[in-house]
Short mmCIF file of N, CA and C in Angstrom, two decimals:
data_model
loop_
_atom_site.label_atom_id
_atom_site.label_comp_id
_atom_site.label_asym_id
_atom_site.label_seq_id
_atom_site.Cartn_x
_atom_site.Cartn_y
_atom_site.Cartn_z
N MET A 283 17.43 9.39 103.59
CA MET A 283 17.98 9.48 102.26
C MET A 283 17.71 10.90 101.75
N LYS A 284 18.70 11.45 101.03
CA LYS A 284 18.54 12.79 100.48
C LYS A 284 19.41 12.94 99.24
N GLN A 285 19.21 14.04 98.55
CA GLN A 285 19.98 14.37 97.36
C GLN A 285 20.98 15.47 97.74
N VAL A 286 22.24 15.29 97.37
CA VAL A 286 23.27 16.30 97.62
C VAL A 286 23.87 16.70 96.28
N ILE A 287 23.81 17.99 95.98
CA ILE A 287 24.43 18.51 94.76
C ILE A 287 25.77 19.11 95.15
N ILE A 288 26.84 18.53 94.62
CA ILE A 288 28.20 18.97 94.95
C ILE A 288 28.74 19.77 93.78
N TYR A 289 29.11 21.03 94.02
CA TYR A 289 29.70 21.88 93.00
C TYR A 289 31.21 21.65 92.99
N GLY A 290 31.69 21.06 91.91
CA GLY A 290 33.09 20.67 91.83
C GLY A 290 33.18 19.16 91.96
N ASP A 291 34.37 18.62 91.79
CA ASP A 291 34.55 17.18 91.84
C ASP A 291 35.53 16.81 92.96
N PRO A 292 35.02 16.27 94.07
CA PRO A 292 35.93 15.85 95.14
C PRO A 292 36.60 14.50 94.88
N GLY A 293 36.33 13.89 93.72
CA GLY A 293 36.96 12.62 93.37
C GLY A 293 36.22 11.40 93.87
N ILE A 294 34.89 11.48 93.94
CA ILE A 294 34.12 10.34 94.44
C ILE A 294 33.37 9.67 93.29
N ARG A 295 33.05 8.42 93.50
CA ARG A 295 32.27 7.63 92.56
C ARG A 295 31.22 6.84 93.34
N LYS A 296 30.41 6.07 92.65
CA LYS A 296 29.35 5.30 93.28
C LYS A 296 29.93 4.40 94.37
N GLY A 297 29.26 4.38 95.51
CA GLY A 297 29.72 3.57 96.64
C GLY A 297 30.65 4.31 97.58
N ALA A 298 30.93 5.57 97.29
CA ALA A 298 31.83 6.35 98.14
C ALA A 298 31.17 6.64 99.49
N ILE A 299 31.99 6.88 100.48
CA ILE A 299 31.51 7.31 101.79
C ILE A 299 32.05 8.72 102.01
N ILE A 300 31.13 9.66 102.28
CA ILE A 300 31.53 11.05 102.51
C ILE A 300 31.10 11.47 103.91
N ASP A 301 31.86 12.39 104.46
CA ASP A 301 31.51 13.00 105.73
C ASP A 301 30.98 14.38 105.42
N TYR A 302 29.67 14.54 105.57
CA TYR A 302 29.02 15.80 105.24
C TYR A 302 28.10 16.20 106.39
N ASP A 303 28.27 17.39 106.86
CA ASP A 303 27.43 17.96 107.90
C ASP A 303 27.45 17.10 109.18
N GLY A 304 28.62 16.53 109.49
CA GLY A 304 28.79 15.80 110.73
C GLY A 304 28.35 14.35 110.71
N GLU A 305 27.94 13.82 109.56
CA GLU A 305 27.55 12.42 109.49
C GLU A 305 28.15 11.75 108.26
N GLU A 306 28.43 10.48 108.38
CA GLU A 306 28.97 9.72 107.26
C GLU A 306 27.83 9.18 106.42
N LEU A 307 27.85 9.48 105.13
CA LEU A 307 26.81 9.07 104.21
C LEU A 307 27.40 8.26 103.07
N VAL A 308 26.65 7.29 102.59
CA VAL A 308 27.06 6.46 101.46
C VAL A 308 26.42 7.03 100.20
N CYS A 309 27.21 7.17 99.13
CA CYS A 309 26.69 7.64 97.84
C CYS A 309 26.13 6.45 97.07
N PHE A 310 24.81 6.34 97.03
CA PHE A 310 24.16 5.22 96.34
C PHE A 310 24.26 5.37 94.83
N GLY A 311 24.07 6.57 94.34
CA GLY A 311 24.12 6.83 92.91
C GLY A 311 24.59 8.24 92.65
N ILE A 312 25.33 8.44 91.55
CA ILE A 312 25.87 9.76 91.22
C ILE A 312 25.59 10.06 89.76
N ASN A 313 25.04 11.24 89.50
CA ASN A 313 24.89 11.75 88.14
C ASN A 313 25.86 12.90 87.98
N ARG A 314 26.69 12.82 86.96
CA ARG A 314 27.72 13.83 86.72
C ARG A 314 27.23 14.77 85.63
N ASN A 315 27.08 16.05 85.96
CA ASN A 315 26.56 17.04 85.02
C ASN A 315 27.59 18.13 84.76
N GLY A 316 27.60 18.65 83.54
CA GLY A 316 28.43 19.80 83.23
C GLY A 316 29.74 19.48 82.55
N GLU A 317 29.92 18.28 82.02
CA GLU A 317 31.16 17.94 81.36
C GLU A 317 31.33 18.68 80.03
N TRP A 318 30.27 18.72 79.24
CA TRP A 318 30.38 19.30 77.90
C TRP A 318 29.59 20.59 77.75
N HIS A 319 28.33 20.58 78.10
CA HIS A 319 27.48 21.73 77.84
C HIS A 319 26.83 22.25 79.11
N GLY A 320 27.55 22.31 80.17
CA GLY A 320 26.94 22.72 81.43
C GLY A 320 27.63 23.93 82.01
N PRO A 321 27.54 24.07 83.30
CA PRO A 321 28.22 25.18 83.97
C PRO A 321 29.74 25.01 83.87
N GLU A 322 30.47 26.02 84.29
CA GLU A 322 31.93 26.01 84.16
C GLU A 322 32.58 24.90 84.98
N GLU A 323 32.00 24.56 86.12
CA GLU A 323 32.55 23.46 86.90
C GLU A 323 31.53 22.32 86.95
N VAL A 324 32.04 21.13 87.16
CA VAL A 324 31.21 19.93 87.18
C VAL A 324 30.31 19.93 88.41
N GLN A 325 29.11 19.40 88.25
CA GLN A 325 28.21 19.20 89.37
C GLN A 325 27.95 17.71 89.52
N LEU A 326 28.03 17.21 90.74
CA LEU A 326 27.69 15.82 91.03
C LEU A 326 26.37 15.80 91.79
N TRP A 327 25.37 15.15 91.22
CA TRP A 327 24.07 15.01 91.87
C TRP A 327 24.06 13.63 92.52
N CYS A 328 24.22 13.58 93.83
CA CYS A 328 24.40 12.31 94.55
C CYS A 328 23.16 11.99 95.37
N THR A 329 22.71 10.75 95.26
CA THR A 329 21.68 10.24 96.16
C THR A 329 22.44 9.56 97.29
N VAL A 330 22.29 10.10 98.49
CA VAL A 330 23.07 9.62 99.64
C VAL A 330 22.14 9.20 100.77
N GLY A 331 22.69 8.38 101.65
CA GLY A 331 21.95 7.94 102.82
C GLY A 331 22.82 7.07 103.69
N THR A 332 22.24 6.52 104.73
CA THR A 332 22.97 5.62 105.60
C THR A 332 22.96 4.22 105.00
N GLU A 333 23.79 3.34 105.55
CA GLU A 333 23.85 1.98 105.03
C GLU A 333 22.52 1.25 105.21
N ASP A 334 21.76 1.62 106.23
CA ASP A 334 20.46 1.00 106.47
C ASP A 334 19.44 1.34 105.37
N GLU A 335 19.63 2.46 104.70
CA GLU A 335 18.69 2.90 103.67
C GLU A 335 19.01 2.34 102.28
N TYR A 336 20.09 1.59 102.15
CA TYR A 336 20.49 1.08 100.85
C TYR A 336 19.46 0.12 100.26
N ASP A 337 18.84 -0.69 101.10
CA ASP A 337 17.82 -1.62 100.62
C ASP A 337 16.63 -0.87 100.01
N ASP A 338 16.22 0.23 100.64
CA ASP A 338 15.14 1.06 100.07
C ASP A 338 15.55 1.65 98.73
N TYR A 339 16.82 2.05 98.61
CA TYR A 339 17.31 2.60 97.35
C TYR A 339 17.28 1.53 96.24
N GLU A 340 17.74 0.34 96.55
CA GLU A 340 17.78 -0.74 95.56
C GLU A 340 16.38 -1.15 95.11
N ARG A 341 15.43 -1.16 96.02
CA ARG A 341 14.07 -1.56 95.70
C ARG A 341 13.21 -0.41 95.20
N ARG A 342 13.82 0.78 95.07
CA ARG A 342 13.11 1.99 94.63
C ARG A 342 11.92 2.30 95.54
N ASN A 343 12.14 2.14 96.81
CA ASN A 343 11.10 2.36 97.82
C ASN A 343 11.14 3.81 98.30
N TYR A 344 11.21 4.75 97.37
CA TYR A 344 11.24 6.18 97.68
C TYR A 344 10.81 6.94 96.43
N VAL A 345 10.46 8.20 96.60
CA VAL A 345 10.08 9.05 95.47
C VAL A 345 11.19 10.09 95.31
N PRO A 346 11.97 10.02 94.22
CA PRO A 346 13.12 10.93 94.06
C PRO A 346 12.76 12.41 94.12
N HIS A 347 11.58 12.78 93.66
CA HIS A 347 11.21 14.19 93.63
C HIS A 347 10.93 14.77 95.01
N PHE A 348 10.71 13.90 95.99
CA PHE A 348 10.39 14.37 97.33
C PHE A 348 11.56 14.26 98.31
N LEU A 349 12.75 13.94 97.82
CA LEU A 349 13.93 13.89 98.68
C LEU A 349 14.38 15.31 99.01
N ASP A 350 14.90 15.51 100.20
CA ASP A 350 15.49 16.80 100.56
C ASP A 350 16.75 17.01 99.73
N VAL A 351 17.00 18.26 99.33
CA VAL A 351 18.15 18.58 98.49
C VAL A 351 19.06 19.56 99.23
N ASP A 352 20.34 19.21 99.32
CA ASP A 352 21.36 20.09 99.89
C ASP A 352 22.34 20.44 98.79
N ARG A 353 22.81 21.68 98.77
CA ARG A 353 23.82 22.13 97.81
C ARG A 353 25.08 22.51 98.58
N VAL A 354 26.23 22.02 98.08
CA VAL A 354 27.46 22.22 98.84
C VAL A 354 28.64 22.28 97.86
N ASP A 355 29.70 22.99 98.25
CA ASP A 355 30.93 23.00 97.46
C ASP A 355 31.73 21.74 97.76
N ALA A 356 32.58 21.36 96.82
CA ALA A 356 33.39 20.15 96.97
C ALA A 356 34.34 20.26 98.17
N ALA A 357 34.76 21.46 98.52
CA ALA A 357 35.68 21.65 99.65
C ALA A 357 35.01 21.35 100.99
N ALA A 358 33.68 21.41 101.05
CA ALA A 358 32.95 21.17 102.30
C ALA A 358 32.68 19.68 102.55
N VAL A 359 33.06 18.83 101.59
CA VAL A 359 32.81 17.39 101.70
C VAL A 359 34.14 16.68 101.99
N ASP A 360 34.19 15.93 103.07
CA ASP A 360 35.37 15.13 103.39
C ASP A 360 35.14 13.71 102.87
N VAL A 361 36.08 13.23 102.06
CA VAL A 361 35.96 11.90 101.47
C VAL A 361 36.58 10.87 102.41
N VAL A 362 35.77 9.92 102.88
CA VAL A 362 36.24 8.84 103.75
C VAL A 362 36.72 7.69 102.87
N ARG A 363 35.91 7.31 101.87
CA ARG A 363 36.28 6.27 100.90
C ARG A 363 35.85 6.77 99.53
N PRO A 364 36.77 6.87 98.56
CA PRO A 364 36.47 7.51 97.27
C PRO A 364 35.54 6.73 96.36
N LYS A 365 35.46 5.41 96.50
CA LYS A 365 34.56 4.62 95.65
C LYS A 365 34.29 3.28 96.32
N GLY A 366 33.23 2.63 95.87
CA GLY A 366 32.87 1.33 96.42
C GLY A 366 33.73 0.21 95.85
N ASP A 367 33.58 -0.95 96.44
CA ASP A 367 34.28 -2.13 95.94
C ASP A 367 33.63 -2.60 94.64
N LEU A 368 34.43 -3.18 93.78
CA LEU A 368 33.92 -3.70 92.52
C LEU A 368 33.11 -4.96 92.80
N ALA A 369 31.88 -4.95 92.33
CA ALA A 369 31.00 -6.11 92.53
C ALA A 369 30.77 -6.80 91.19
N LEU A 370 30.87 -8.10 91.19
CA LEU A 370 30.65 -8.87 89.96
C LEU A 370 29.36 -9.63 90.02
#
């Protein structure tokens, strides 16, 4: 599990699957920064990981401050699935 900061908006939402750095990652949670009082372009702070790590994310079995952080432009991220299925 790691944190990916995406500069720009590739059109993804929670539950999206992205292809980044040669591996497919699921976006567990996304914080959108820069809409009103931020930088000129939007930044998406995504907590990503494999499907096997989703249970750890749900149970908060990790320390957010100790996750590895990658910074990337929106053009470097390939979107496999733009958002997750609606869960009720």
